[in-house]
């Protein structure tokens, strides 16, 4: 079992003056939610997610040897232009991973990043953004240590991504990813995400996720604050037990293809997540009236048509509609005729299950 110590490294950077890499990393949507964390971005309960395909961050890292190796030095560009307000978050990330990637201080870094989805669209880009950055850092580390195994490469990338944004560790590899220790998932860890180690039923191949953009504004309570409110939450312990139980149930469902049970677990998890917010102290609500309108419309449509469509929610107002590929035409028609009016500026994004991060350029 790997520990934090296994990811500490000291490498000779003498033979590597400069270079660049470019990686893409996708967003992901949790089916069993993680809400509440311990120190060092350790989750209070395990979670499982579908990795998305189209909603991704593309990040290019250029690095050049520098004289002063006592501090981090980097430029940050978003869509080719300097983005000063993003810099503190990257600075904090670099400080968190310093022990594991001390070689980064030997280089001036130029980070150029962009999203394939509209920025401020209400889709969290921290997961895909931190995952893409972690992949670039690991490409540099592999250049300095060519004997590194692929397993170690991806595990450490997920480990680093987690220190930037918890859910980012689920955006590194695989179409279904588990993060957090779970008795029935061999190799599962609080330190990094692992690919779901069982065969997934054909019902979930190319599973679709259409994201309805209900509210693109900034959340009035950040996820970081929300996680912290679980520390003294009256229902926290029950919630953590429920997550373990739901992950066991979902493990079976992903193997046997039971869509009815899938819908029950996934919708219950989404509503539980928001119930935790509404019952914390101070309490808060991230759903909007249109979120509830959409949920009720989905329930009515499913009841009338028996089409296996369901919703899930992140820590926000937007609605992810999940459904098998073979009902795509019916669902998109339903969205167009009944749901698009509840979206801000009529916007929604069509996505599907993907396969994790991908290397674009290696110089």
XYZ file of C-alpha atoms in Angstrom:
363
model
C 0.000 0.000 0.000
C 1.558 3.312 -1.097
C 1.956 6.132 1.424
C 2.710 9.849 0.976
C 6.414 9.084 1.512
C 6.499 6.985 -1.661
C 5.823 10.123 -3.720
C 8.704 12.173 -2.275
C 11.488 12.522 -4.807
C 14.811 14.292 -5.298
C 16.022 14.381 -8.887
C 19.062 15.711 -10.700
C 17.993 18.406 -13.185
C 21.454 19.002 -14.704
C 20.746 17.292 -18.001
C 17.386 18.955 -18.653
C 17.645 22.646 -19.563
C 14.199 23.274 -21.090
C 11.265 21.705 -22.876
C 7.491 21.635 -23.082
C 4.546 19.287 -22.801
C 0.853 19.621 -23.469
C -1.886 17.520 -21.890
C -5.656 17.522 -21.890
C -7.606 16.377 -18.819
C -11.386 15.993 -18.620
C -13.914 17.051 -16.056
C -15.753 14.269 -14.197
C -19.150 13.822 -12.588
C -19.439 11.978 -9.281
C -22.189 9.358 -8.968
C -21.474 8.727 -5.267
C -20.477 12.134 -3.915
C -17.611 13.124 -1.676
C -18.567 15.891 0.740
C -16.378 16.586 3.722
C -12.618 16.237 3.901
C -9.813 15.809 6.382
C -6.414 17.485 6.393
C -4.321 17.384 3.184
C -7.337 16.898 0.906
C -8.173 13.431 2.291
C -11.842 12.566 1.617
C -14.170 11.807 4.518
C -15.868 9.156 2.362
C -15.123 7.316 -0.899
C -16.639 8.478 -4.194
C -17.023 7.148 -7.732
C -17.341 9.132 -10.943
C -17.815 8.969 -14.689
C -14.961 10.656 -16.521
C -16.298 13.017 -19.203
C -15.090 13.277 -22.783
C -15.662 16.762 -24.263
C -15.523 19.046 -21.197
C -11.775 19.284 -20.692
C -8.863 21.570 -19.934
C -5.893 21.706 -22.316
C -2.688 22.888 -20.643
C 0.742 23.480 -22.130
C 3.723 23.634 -19.774
C 7.001 25.158 -20.962
C 9.960 25.026 -18.565
C 13.377 26.672 -18.606
C 16.296 26.329 -16.180
C 16.792 29.368 -13.891
C 19.458 30.661 -11.489
C 17.410 31.240 -8.334
C 16.147 27.873 -7.109
C 14.785 29.014 -3.733
C 11.320 30.075 -4.933
C 8.732 29.049 -7.500
C 8.629 31.150 -10.647
C 5.834 30.940 -13.224
C 3.740 32.841 -15.746
C 0.108 31.909 -16.181
C -1.807 32.402 -19.404
C -5.482 31.628 -19.905
C -6.412 31.298 -23.588
C -3.082 32.952 -24.426
C -3.514 36.019 -22.194
C -2.087 36.685 -18.700
C -4.598 35.807 -15.978
C -3.392 37.275 -12.690
C -6.444 36.239 -10.647
C -5.698 32.531 -11.283
C -2.124 32.837 -9.991
C -2.758 32.557 -6.198
C -4.476 29.181 -6.705
C -1.498 27.867 -8.716
C 0.929 29.307 -6.140
C -0.926 27.458 -3.371
C -0.883 24.241 -5.417
C 2.878 24.497 -6.010
C 3.468 25.040 -2.284
C 1.385 21.971 -1.439
C 3.325 19.731 -3.831
C 6.798 21.186 -3.137
C 7.830 18.224 -0.985
C 6.879 15.807 -3.787
C 8.176 17.849 -6.751
C 11.132 19.934 -5.453
C 12.634 19.960 -8.981
C 9.972 22.485 -10.085
C 11.893 25.240 -8.269
C 14.803 24.763 -10.683
C 12.708 25.983 -13.611
C 10.749 29.014 -14.692
C 7.369 27.614 -15.748
C 5.033 29.016 -18.377
C 1.555 27.556 -17.969
C -0.833 28.181 -20.858
C -4.292 26.786 -20.254
C -7.711 26.773 -21.930
C -11.045 25.003 -21.515
C -13.159 23.385 -24.233
C -16.254 24.597 -22.368
C -17.071 28.256 -21.739
C -15.237 29.659 -18.707
C -17.673 30.702 -15.949
C -20.267 28.415 -17.513
C -20.956 26.957 -14.098
C -18.954 23.801 -14.855
C -16.160 23.330 -12.342
C -12.856 23.626 -14.162
C -10.682 23.060 -11.082
C -10.813 19.249 -11.501
C -9.806 19.256 -15.166
C -7.381 22.178 -14.694
C -5.437 20.671 -11.788
C -5.404 17.241 -13.442
C -3.942 18.675 -16.677
C -1.270 20.543 -14.706
C -0.380 17.421 -12.680
C 0.042 15.413 -15.902
C 2.481 18.024 -17.242
C 4.487 18.020 -14.008
C 4.713 14.230 -14.146
C 5.911 14.360 -17.766
C 8.739 16.614 -16.587
C 9.462 14.235 -13.698
C 9.557 11.260 -16.082
C 12.059 13.155 -18.266
C 14.263 13.503 -15.169
C 13.638 9.878 -14.160
C 13.128 7.764 -17.332
C 12.974 4.492 -15.351
C 9.636 5.505 -13.766
C 6.865 2.907 -14.268
C 3.527 3.823 -15.858
C 1.680 2.783 -12.691
C 3.744 5.151 -10.560
C 3.386 7.923 -13.184
C -0.427 7.833 -13.092
C -0.735 7.246 -9.351
C 1.518 10.177 -8.526
C -0.270 12.369 -11.108
C -3.582 11.594 -9.385
C -1.956 12.154 -5.972
C -0.656 15.599 -7.048
C -3.949 16.575 -8.723
C -5.774 15.797 -5.449
C -3.619 18.334 -3.631
C -4.803 20.986 -6.111
C -8.482 20.031 -6.084
C -9.850 16.879 -4.453
C -11.998 15.672 -7.349
C -9.153 16.338 -9.834
C -7.649 12.984 -8.810
C -10.605 11.324 -10.608
C -9.761 13.035 -13.935
C -6.432 11.325 -14.607
C -7.305 7.917 -16.006
C -10.203 5.603 -16.732
C -13.856 5.968 -17.626
C -15.096 5.040 -14.125
C -12.876 6.107 -11.217
C -12.996 5.415 -7.462
C -11.344 7.717 -4.951
C -11.181 6.855 -1.257
C -10.655 3.646 0.700
C -13.487 1.160 0.214
C -13.544 -2.398 1.533
C -14.782 -3.914 -1.757
C -12.547 -1.983 -4.186
C -9.090 -3.539 -4.322
C -6.315 -0.950 -4.459
C -8.638 1.921 -3.551
C -6.891 4.746 -1.717
C -7.556 8.076 -0.042
C -4.381 9.378 -1.708
C -5.320 8.972 -5.389
C -8.063 7.804 -7.727
C -8.056 4.270 -9.192
C -9.796 2.876 -12.244
C -12.905 0.859 -11.334
C -11.338 -2.632 -11.257
C -14.368 -4.602 -12.488
C -15.980 -5.122 -15.877
C -18.606 -2.445 -16.564
C -21.896 -3.667 -18.101
C -22.517 -2.733 -21.789
C -25.529 -0.637 -20.624
C -23.030 1.967 -19.403
C -20.855 2.066 -22.522
C -20.870 5.566 -24.070
C -23.222 6.707 -21.292
C -24.386 10.237 -22.043
C -24.239 13.325 -19.816
C -26.029 16.442 -21.002
C -25.284 19.365 -18.691
C -28.038 21.964 -18.372
C -26.489 25.331 -17.474
C -29.081 26.684 -15.042
C -26.873 29.276 -13.376
C -23.468 30.412 -14.610
C -22.734 32.822 -11.762
C -20.312 32.223 -8.941
C -21.672 30.097 -6.103
C -22.510 32.054 -2.952
C -20.765 29.345 -0.870
C -17.580 27.751 -2.222
C -17.075 23.985 -2.166
C -14.111 24.449 0.202
C -16.354 26.173 2.746
C -19.083 23.552 2.196
C -16.669 20.678 2.840
C -15.501 22.340 6.067
C -19.079 22.608 7.330
C -19.214 18.798 7.486
C -16.855 18.813 10.501
C -19.583 19.525 13.050
C -22.517 18.413 10.911
C -25.234 16.566 12.878
C -25.677 13.973 10.086
C -22.034 13.646 8.979
C -21.322 10.151 10.312
C -24.542 8.731 8.871
C -23.753 10.360 5.548
C -20.264 8.812 5.409
C -21.738 5.374 6.151
C -24.385 5.919 3.475
C -21.688 6.735 0.894
C -19.869 3.445 1.638
C -23.160 1.554 1.354
C -24.146 3.313 -1.896
C -20.736 2.651 -3.427
C -21.129 -1.079 -2.670
C -24.573 -1.034 -4.265
C -23.371 0.932 -7.298
C -20.424 -1.449 -7.768
C -22.951 -4.283 -8.294
C -25.142 -2.127 -10.549
C -22.223 -1.147 -12.810
C -21.470 -4.850 -13.205
C -25.055 -6.129 -13.684
C -26.434 -3.194 -15.710
C -29.579 -2.626 -13.593
C -30.605 0.864 -14.769
C -33.505 1.183 -12.332
C -31.175 0.746 -9.355
C -28.589 3.016 -10.981
C -31.187 5.795 -11.175
C -32.233 5.338 -7.528
C -28.689 5.486 -6.175
C -27.508 8.373 -8.366
C -30.531 10.625 -7.738
C -30.535 9.848 -4.009
C -26.818 10.761 -3.836
C -27.425 14.088 -5.609
C -30.265 15.034 -3.275
C -28.316 13.888 -0.197
C -25.414 16.138 -1.191
C -27.734 19.148 -1.235
C -29.503 17.980 1.941
C -26.107 18.139 3.695
C -25.765 21.773 2.604
C -29.266 22.649 3.747
C -28.722 21.073 7.182
C -25.228 22.417 7.935
C -24.698 25.402 10.222
C -24.690 27.920 8.670
C -27.063 26.370 6.115
C -27.200 27.272 2.444
C -28.952 26.321 -0.795
C -27.128 26.079 -4.123
C -30.097 24.802 -6.140
C -32.168 27.396 -7.997
C -35.923 27.323 -8.707
C -35.123 26.158 -12.266
C -33.082 23.252 -10.885
C -36.219 21.966 -9.150
C -38.373 22.587 -12.237
C -35.986 20.441 -14.299
C -35.898 17.642 -11.703
C -39.697 17.477 -11.633
C -39.865 17.471 -15.444
C -37.365 14.575 -15.586
C -39.394 12.575 -13.061
C -42.617 13.185 -15.009
C -40.988 12.294 -18.348
C -39.443 9.094 -16.941
C -42.720 8.073 -15.357
C -44.667 8.591 -18.595
C -42.168 7.097 -21.062
C -40.302 4.516 -18.912
C -37.091 5.795 -20.549
C -34.182 5.285 -18.082
C -33.050 8.880 -17.716
C -31.923 10.422 -14.436
C -30.257 13.538 -13.045
C -27.331 14.250 -10.812
C -26.037 17.524 -9.374
C -22.664 18.853 -8.391
C -22.274 21.455 -5.644
C -24.204 23.983 -7.716
C -27.426 24.655 -9.603
C -26.637 22.954 -12.922
C -28.257 19.630 -13.767
C -26.401 16.696 -15.314
C -28.824 14.464 -17.225
C -27.508 10.886 -17.475
C -28.870 8.320 -19.933
C -27.830 5.390 -22.162
C -26.687 6.157 -25.700
C -29.579 4.245 -27.291
C -32.179 6.782 -26.027
C -30.134 9.858 -27.019
C -32.536 11.070 -29.719
C -35.551 10.914 -27.365
C -33.717 12.709 -24.558
C -32.329 15.511 -26.740
C -35.842 16.054 -28.126
C -37.196 16.178 -24.548
C -34.483 18.702 -23.558
C -35.236 20.878 -26.577
C -38.999 20.862 -26.110
C -39.295 20.988 -22.308
C -36.052 21.872 -20.521
C -34.075 24.375 -22.557
C -36.264 27.236 -21.280
C -34.931 26.636 -17.756
C -31.292 27.038 -18.873
C -29.500 30.381 -18.706
C -29.478 31.744 -22.276
C -30.822 28.341 -23.376
C -27.356 26.809 -22.925
C -26.540 23.153 -22.406
C -23.539 20.957 -23.191
C -23.684 17.416 -24.581
C -21.034 15.086 -23.225
C -20.458 11.378 -22.643
C -18.143 9.010 -20.783
C -14.491 9.490 -21.761
C -11.140 7.927 -20.907
C -9.055 10.385 -18.888
C -6.047 12.547 -19.638
C -4.244 12.510 -22.972
C -0.779 13.639 -24.025
C -0.929 16.081 -26.946
C 2.682 17.323 -27.313
C 5.945 15.978 -25.879
C 9.006 18.191 -26.575
